[in-house]
Short mmCIF file of C-alpha atoms in Angstrom, two decimals:
data_model
loop_
_atom_site.label_atom_id
_atom_site.label_comp_id
_atom_site.label_asym_id
_atom_site.label_seq_id
_atom_site.Cartn_x
_atom_site.Cartn_y
_atom_site.Cartn_z
CA MET M 1 101.55 22.97 59.50
CA PRO M 2 102.44 26.34 61.04
CA HIS M 3 103.03 27.20 64.65
CA THR M 4 104.00 30.51 66.15
CA ALA M 5 107.28 30.81 67.94
CA ALA M 6 108.07 30.26 71.55
CA GLY M 7 111.83 30.39 71.62
CA PRO M 8 114.40 28.50 73.69
CA ASP M 9 114.25 31.20 76.36
CA ARG M 10 110.61 30.26 76.97
CA THR M 11 111.27 26.89 78.57
CA THR M 12 108.30 26.92 80.88
CA ALA M 13 105.84 24.32 82.02
CA PRO M 14 102.08 24.36 81.70
CA ASP M 15 100.63 25.23 85.08
CA ARG M 16 98.98 21.83 85.17
CA THR M 17 100.82 19.00 83.50
CA THR M 18 98.70 16.73 85.62
CA ALA M 19 94.97 17.00 86.08
CA PRO M 20 92.20 15.19 87.93
CA ASP M 21 90.49 12.19 86.38
CA ARG M 22 87.92 14.42 84.70
CA THR M 23 90.63 15.61 82.32
CA VAL M 24 89.01 14.71 79.03
CA GLY M 25 85.49 15.54 78.59
CA PRO M 26 82.41 16.38 80.56
CA ASP M 27 80.94 12.93 80.72
CA ARG M 28 89.30 13.20 71.96
CA THR M 29 98.24 10.70 66.46
CA VAL M 30 96.73 9.61 66.38
CA GLY M 31 99.17 12.46 66.59
CA PRO M 32 101.47 13.58 63.83
CA ASP M 33 104.88 11.96 63.91
CA ARG M 34 107.44 14.00 65.80
CA THR M 35 105.50 17.22 66.19
CA THR M 36 106.11 16.79 69.90
CA ALA M 37 109.54 15.49 70.74
CA PRO M 38 112.09 15.55 73.56
CA ASP M 39 114.35 18.52 73.01
CA ARG M 40 117.94 17.38 72.48
CA THR M 41 119.48 20.71 71.60
CA THR M 42 120.82 21.33 75.10
CA ASP M 43 123.27 19.39 77.24
CA ALA M 44 121.73 16.14 78.43
CA SER M 45 124.81 14.19 79.50
CA ASP M 46 122.83 12.56 82.31
CA GLN M 47 120.36 11.08 79.84
CA ALA M 48 120.48 8.46 77.12
CA ASP M 49 118.09 7.79 74.30
CA ALA M 50 117.30 5.39 71.46
CA ARG M 51 115.09 5.60 68.39
CA TRP M 52 113.59 3.06 66.04
CA GLN M 53 110.40 2.34 64.10
CA ALA M 54 107.44 0.40 65.48
CA LEU M 55 103.65 0.57 65.21
CA GLY M 56 104.14 2.41 61.92
CA THR M 57 105.76 5.40 63.62
CA LEU M 58 108.93 6.72 65.24
CA VAL M 59 109.67 5.41 68.73
CA HIS M 60 111.83 7.65 70.92
CA LEU M 61 112.92 6.39 74.34
CA VAL M 62 114.81 8.57 76.83
CA VAL M 63 116.01 7.51 80.29
CA THR M 64 117.65 9.54 83.04
CA ASP M 65 120.22 6.81 83.77
CA PRO M 66 122.31 5.77 80.74
CA HIS M 67 123.00 2.39 82.38
CA CYS M 68 119.29 1.58 82.06
CA LEU M 69 119.00 2.26 78.34
CA ASN M 70 119.62 -1.21 76.92
CA GLU M 71 117.21 -2.95 79.26
CA ALA M 72 114.65 -0.18 78.87
CA ARG M 73 114.82 -0.52 75.09
CA HIS M 74 114.34 -4.28 75.35
CA LEU M 75 111.29 -3.83 77.58
CA LEU M 76 109.74 -1.20 75.32
CA ALA M 77 110.37 -3.16 72.12
CA ALA M 78 108.75 -6.25 73.65
CA ASP M 79 105.74 -4.21 74.80
CA LEU M 80 105.22 -2.67 71.38
CA GLU M 81 105.47 -6.00 69.59
CA GLN M 82 102.76 -7.37 71.85
CA VAL M 83 100.57 -4.32 71.24
CA ASP M 84 101.01 -4.65 67.47
CA ALA M 85 100.21 -8.37 67.46
CA THR M 86 97.14 -7.73 69.58
CA CYS M 87 95.69 -4.42 68.39
CA SER M 88 96.67 -3.87 64.75
CA ARG M 89 93.72 -3.85 62.37
CA PHE M 90 96.18 -4.25 59.49
CA ARG M 91 97.71 -7.57 60.57
CA ALA M 92 95.74 -10.58 59.39
CA ASP M 93 96.96 -12.53 62.43
CA SER M 94 96.15 -9.92 65.08
CA GLU M 95 93.73 -10.65 67.88
CA ILE M 96 91.55 -7.65 67.09
CA ARG M 97 91.11 -8.78 63.46
CA ALA M 98 89.88 -12.16 64.72
CA LEU M 99 86.95 -10.40 66.40
CA ARG M 100 85.37 -9.96 62.97
CA THR M 101 84.48 -13.66 62.94
CA ALA M 102 82.57 -13.50 66.23
CA HIS M 103 79.27 -12.71 64.46
CA GLY M 104 77.80 -11.06 67.52
CA ARG M 105 78.77 -13.82 69.96
CA PRO M 106 80.67 -13.11 73.19
CA VAL M 107 84.44 -13.44 72.86
CA ARG M 108 87.01 -14.04 75.58
CA LEU M 109 89.84 -11.52 75.16
CA SER M 110 93.46 -11.63 76.18
CA PRO M 111 94.27 -9.39 79.15
CA LEU M 112 96.18 -7.01 76.86
CA LEU M 113 93.35 -6.53 74.35
CA ALA M 114 90.83 -6.15 77.16
CA GLU M 115 93.00 -3.38 78.62
CA ALA M 116 93.36 -1.66 75.24
CA ILE M 117 89.61 -1.74 74.57
CA THR M 118 88.90 -0.53 78.09
CA ALA M 119 91.13 2.49 77.39
CA ALA M 120 89.31 3.13 74.09
CA LEU M 121 85.87 2.93 75.68
CA ARG M 122 86.97 5.23 78.48
CA ALA M 123 88.10 7.81 75.92
CA ALA M 124 84.74 7.48 74.17
CA ARG M 125 82.83 7.97 77.40
CA LEU M 126 84.88 10.97 78.55
CA THR M 127 84.61 12.70 75.17
CA ASP M 128 80.92 11.96 74.68
CA GLY M 129 81.71 9.80 71.68
CA ASP M 130 84.11 12.12 69.85
CA VAL M 131 86.69 9.34 70.09
CA ASP M 132 84.88 6.20 69.00
CA PRO M 133 86.59 2.82 68.47
CA THR M 134 83.82 1.58 66.13
CA VAL M 135 85.06 3.70 63.19
CA GLY M 136 87.04 0.82 61.66
CA ALA M 137 84.76 0.24 58.67
CA ALA M 138 84.41 3.98 58.04
CA MET M 139 88.19 4.37 58.14
CA SER M 140 88.59 1.68 55.49
CA ALA M 141 85.86 3.32 53.40
CA VAL M 142 87.86 6.56 53.13
CA GLY M 143 90.99 4.68 52.06
CA TYR M 144 92.88 4.06 55.31
CA ASP M 145 92.70 0.28 55.10
CA ARG M 146 96.39 -0.68 55.48
CA ASP M 147 99.57 0.55 57.15
CA PHE M 148 99.82 4.22 56.32
CA ASP M 149 103.12 3.90 54.43
CA ARG M 150 101.25 1.62 52.00
CA VAL M 151 98.25 3.91 51.51
CA PRO M 152 98.48 5.50 48.02
CA ARG M 153 98.86 9.24 48.50
CA ILE M 154 96.91 10.03 45.32
CA GLY M 155 94.11 7.95 43.87
CA PRO M 156 90.81 8.02 41.97
CA PRO M 157 87.68 9.56 43.48
CA LEU M 158 85.92 7.69 46.25
CA VAL M 159 82.17 7.55 46.67
CA VAL M 160 82.01 8.20 50.42
CA THR M 161 78.57 8.98 51.76
CA THR M 162 77.84 10.44 55.15
CA ARG M 163 77.33 7.54 57.49
CA THR M 164 76.95 7.10 61.22
CA VAL M 165 79.38 4.64 62.76
CA PRO M 166 77.88 1.85 64.90
CA GLY M 167 78.74 3.66 68.10
CA TRP M 168 80.85 2.81 71.15
CA ARG M 169 77.79 2.11 73.28
CA GLU M 170 77.20 -1.00 71.17
CA VAL M 171 80.48 -2.46 72.50
CA HIS M 172 80.01 -4.28 75.81
CA LEU M 173 83.05 -5.38 77.78
CA GLU M 174 82.62 -7.18 81.08
CA GLY M 175 85.96 -8.19 82.47
CA ARG M 176 87.51 -9.98 79.49
CA SER M 177 84.22 -10.90 77.79
CA LEU M 178 83.45 -8.73 74.75
CA THR M 179 80.14 -8.58 72.90
CA MET M 180 79.33 -6.31 69.97
CA PRO M 181 76.99 -6.45 66.97
CA GLU M 182 77.95 -8.35 63.87
CA GLY M 183 79.79 -6.18 61.35
CA VAL M 184 81.39 -3.81 63.86
CA GLN M 185 85.07 -3.28 63.13
CA LEU M 186 87.13 -1.86 65.97
CA ASP M 187 89.89 0.63 65.26
CA LEU M 188 92.05 1.51 68.27
CA GLY M 189 94.26 3.88 66.29
CA ALA M 190 92.94 6.91 68.16
CA THR M 191 93.96 5.56 71.56
CA ALA M 192 96.38 2.63 71.33
CA LYS M 193 99.65 4.54 70.88
CA ALA M 194 99.03 6.89 73.78
CA TRP M 195 97.81 4.06 76.01
CA ALA M 196 100.87 1.99 75.06
CA ALA M 197 103.20 4.91 75.85
CA ASP M 198 101.67 5.30 79.32
CA ARG M 199 101.80 1.58 79.98
CA SER M 200 105.41 1.11 78.92
CA ALA M 201 106.76 4.24 80.61
CA ALA M 202 105.24 3.16 83.91
CA ARG M 203 106.53 -0.42 83.57
CA ILE M 204 110.07 0.62 82.66
CA SER M 205 110.31 3.13 85.48
CA SER M 206 108.93 0.66 88.00
CA GLN M 207 111.31 -2.12 87.00
CA LEU M 208 114.46 -0.07 86.46
CA GLY M 209 113.97 2.77 88.94
CA CYS M 210 114.89 5.57 86.53
CA GLY M 211 113.05 8.44 84.92
CA VAL M 212 111.56 7.47 81.56
CA LEU M 213 110.10 9.27 78.57
CA VAL M 214 108.37 7.26 75.85
CA SER M 215 107.36 9.00 72.63
CA LEU M 216 105.33 7.10 70.06
CA GLY M 217 104.94 9.28 66.99
CA GLY M 218 104.99 12.35 69.22
CA ASP M 219 102.53 11.03 71.82
CA ILE M 220 104.63 11.38 74.97
CA ALA M 221 104.33 9.69 78.36
CA VAL M 222 106.74 10.22 81.26
CA ALA M 223 107.20 8.27 84.47
CA GLY M 224 109.58 8.22 87.40
CA PRO M 225 111.81 11.07 88.54
CA PRO M 226 112.13 13.77 85.86
CA PRO M 227 115.56 15.03 84.87
CA GLU M 228 117.02 18.15 86.39
CA ALA M 229 117.02 20.94 83.84
CA PRO M 230 119.12 24.09 84.40
CA GLN M 231 116.82 25.95 82.02
CA ALA M 232 113.77 24.93 84.08
CA PRO M 233 114.56 25.33 87.78
CA GLU M 234 111.66 23.11 88.74
CA GLY M 235 113.08 20.35 86.58
CA GLY M 236 111.26 18.37 83.97
CA TRP M 237 111.42 16.89 80.50
CA ARG M 238 112.03 19.56 77.87
CA VAL M 239 109.70 19.01 74.95
CA ARG M 240 109.54 20.90 71.66
CA VAL M 241 106.03 21.35 70.27
CA GLN M 242 105.80 22.25 66.61
CA ASP M 243 103.66 21.78 63.53
CA VAL M 244 106.43 20.81 61.14
CA THR M 245 107.71 17.29 61.66
CA GLY M 246 111.39 16.83 62.26
CA ALA M 247 114.08 15.13 64.31
CA PRO M 248 114.52 16.51 67.84
CA GLU M 249 118.18 17.41 67.31
CA ASP M 250 117.49 19.40 64.13
CA PRO M 251 116.72 23.12 64.23
CA PRO M 252 112.93 23.56 64.06
CA GLY M 253 111.67 24.06 60.54
CA GLY M 254 109.19 26.69 61.65
CA PRO M 255 107.73 28.34 64.73
CA TYR M 256 107.63 26.16 67.83
CA ALA M 257 107.22 26.14 71.60
CA LEU M 258 109.49 24.69 74.25
CA ILE M 259 107.84 23.48 77.43
CA ALA M 260 108.78 21.26 80.35
CA ILE M 261 106.63 18.48 81.75
CA ARG M 262 107.23 16.67 85.00
CA ALA M 263 104.51 14.01 85.00
CA GLY M 264 101.64 12.67 82.93
CA GLY M 265 101.65 13.05 79.18
CA LEU M 266 101.54 15.32 76.18
CA ALA M 267 99.92 14.59 72.82
CA THR M 268 99.33 16.34 69.52
CA SER M 269 96.59 15.54 67.02
CA SER M 270 96.63 16.92 63.49
CA THR M 271 94.60 17.21 60.32
CA ALA M 272 97.76 17.96 58.34
CA ALA M 273 99.54 14.66 58.92
CA ARG M 274 98.56 11.27 57.54
CA ARG M 275 96.74 12.77 54.58
CA TRP M 276 95.94 11.41 51.15
CA GLN M 277 93.96 12.46 48.07
CA ARG M 278 91.11 10.72 46.33
CA GLY M 279 90.04 12.62 43.25
CA GLY M 280 90.03 16.26 44.32
CA ASP M 281 89.36 15.50 47.98
CA VAL M 282 92.10 15.75 50.60
CA LEU M 283 91.38 13.24 53.36
CA HIS M 284 92.96 12.69 56.76
CA HIS M 285 92.86 10.09 59.51
CA ILE M 286 90.70 11.77 62.17
CA LEU M 287 87.07 10.85 61.49
CA ASP M 288 84.01 12.49 62.95
CA PRO M 289 81.97 9.53 64.23
CA ARG M 290 78.76 11.42 63.51
CA THR M 291 79.44 11.46 59.76
CA GLY M 292 82.06 8.79 59.17
CA ARG M 293 84.09 11.40 57.25
CA PRO M 294 87.30 13.29 58.10
CA ALA M 295 86.70 16.12 60.55
CA GLU M 296 86.62 19.65 59.19
CA PRO M 297 90.19 21.01 59.33
CA VAL M 298 89.46 23.95 61.63
CA TRP M 299 92.67 23.11 63.51
CA ARG M 300 95.92 22.03 61.95
CA THR M 301 97.23 20.78 65.26
CA VAL M 302 96.05 20.58 68.83
CA SER M 303 98.52 19.82 71.64
CA VAL M 304 97.30 18.98 75.13
CA ALA M 305 99.02 18.18 78.45
CA ALA M 306 97.11 15.94 80.85
CA ASP M 307 97.30 13.42 83.65
CA SER M 308 98.32 10.74 81.15
CA CYS M 309 99.22 10.50 77.51
CA ALA M 310 95.96 8.62 76.89
CA ASP M 311 93.92 11.49 78.33
CA ALA M 312 95.99 14.09 76.48
CA ASN M 313 95.52 12.26 73.20
CA ALA M 314 91.80 11.78 73.73
CA ALA M 315 91.41 15.49 74.45
CA SER M 316 93.52 16.62 71.48
CA THR M 317 91.60 14.32 69.12
CA ALA M 318 88.27 15.49 70.48
CA ALA M 319 89.35 19.10 69.98
CA ILE M 320 89.95 18.40 66.28
CA ILE M 321 86.41 17.02 66.03
CA ARG M 322 84.83 19.87 68.01
CA GLY M 323 86.38 22.66 65.95
CA ARG M 324 86.02 26.14 67.48
CA ASP M 325 84.00 24.75 70.36
CA ALA M 326 87.19 23.04 71.56
CA LEU M 327 88.55 26.27 73.05
CA GLY M 328 85.82 26.60 75.64
CA TRP M 329 85.70 22.85 76.24
CA LEU M 330 89.41 22.56 77.02
CA ALA M 331 89.36 25.72 79.12
CA LYS M 332 86.44 24.41 81.18
CA LEU M 333 88.32 21.18 81.83
CA GLY M 334 91.46 23.08 82.84
CA LEU M 335 93.64 21.24 80.34
CA PRO M 336 96.68 23.20 79.16
CA ALA M 337 96.43 23.22 75.37
CA ARG M 338 97.86 24.85 72.25
CA LEU M 339 95.65 24.98 69.15
CA VAL M 340 96.83 26.14 65.73
CA ASP M 341 94.16 27.04 63.21
CA ALA M 342 94.14 26.55 59.44
CA ILE M 343 96.02 29.80 58.74
CA GLY M 344 98.59 29.36 61.48
CA VAL M 345 97.18 31.46 64.31
CA VAL M 346 97.96 29.99 67.74
CA PHE M 347 95.47 29.85 70.61
CA THR M 348 96.41 28.73 74.12
CA VAL M 349 94.18 27.86 77.06
CA ALA M 350 94.28 26.75 80.69
CA GLY M 351 97.81 27.73 81.62
CA TRP M 352 99.70 26.75 78.49
CA PRO M 353 102.63 29.22 78.42
CA ASP M 354 101.85 32.42 76.59
CA GLU M 355 103.57 33.00 73.29
CA PRO M 356 104.45 36.07 71.23
CA VAL M 357 101.83 37.64 68.98
CA PRO M 358 100.92 34.95 66.41
CA VAL M 359 102.73 35.08 63.10
CA LEU M 360 102.19 32.97 60.02
CA SER M 361 104.68 30.27 59.21
CA GLU M 362 105.80 29.86 55.62
CA ILE M 363 106.42 26.16 56.12
CA THR M 364 103.68 23.62 55.60
CA GLN M 365 103.48 19.96 56.50
CA LYS M 366 104.66 17.70 53.70
#
């Protein structure tokens, strides 16, 4: 997954790390793990961080006050356990799995699931259906029917025909009452991590009064006062954006960009992460709702900064679906974005910091 270089001396911020509510779409994880990560290569003695696994991905928590770290970790871990128990389509005991037995009847949801589905439907509306939570059955049909670490990376051919997913407009949520046609399987994988990052970052900052960064598999949300950064006079969270996954403290395994964000969120979506093979076909986890099949890999990665991590993730996912049309779409919305095509050429729009002339990386995503 190549990126072109933007070295440590290019620690700049997108002109608009926040944007008005129209951020994603004229009216689209799951980012790749650790392709966006807090940069820990410089002195950060006023910060503290913790990492662990949850929701099938790497969780990275950073706070501006080290005294807040233990309580912040407790709050985040509790939030993520609730999200998993509520929203996971892979847990037999999850609330969202229980919706399959509704048979078209109205169901009363928990406040948490109602909030998660509201976020998913908002992403669908703002992206004109590019992000669609009704892709659950189609996702299972292409082989993503369990936690990704249990999905066989190589398997026999699948007979996957082009199919239209039921469509987000068939899902009706009024308050906490949900109604949808029989047979619809919801998959919140395209929105739940980013929404959860926003939700937890805001809660931790509000309760503890410190600056907070929450990264869930590279989907990043920040809240509260940002850290002061000598390398970025305006301050902000230094984030390394790259195509090749890796730990934040390790030297980047290929070209990368360093930026600073002060508010909102940053997300990266990729066709080169969470991939598997069936027969001779290479499949990935971002489905085009119009076909029920993985989107054409025009872009290896798309990174977007927006008013929230949820909006950034919706826009980056939609850009994968839209292919080359994503450049004009993101520019029209004024969303700072970095798009890397299949051969490693980098495109930037809407105030994302300029980079040197694109070069090809020799490192590919494993």
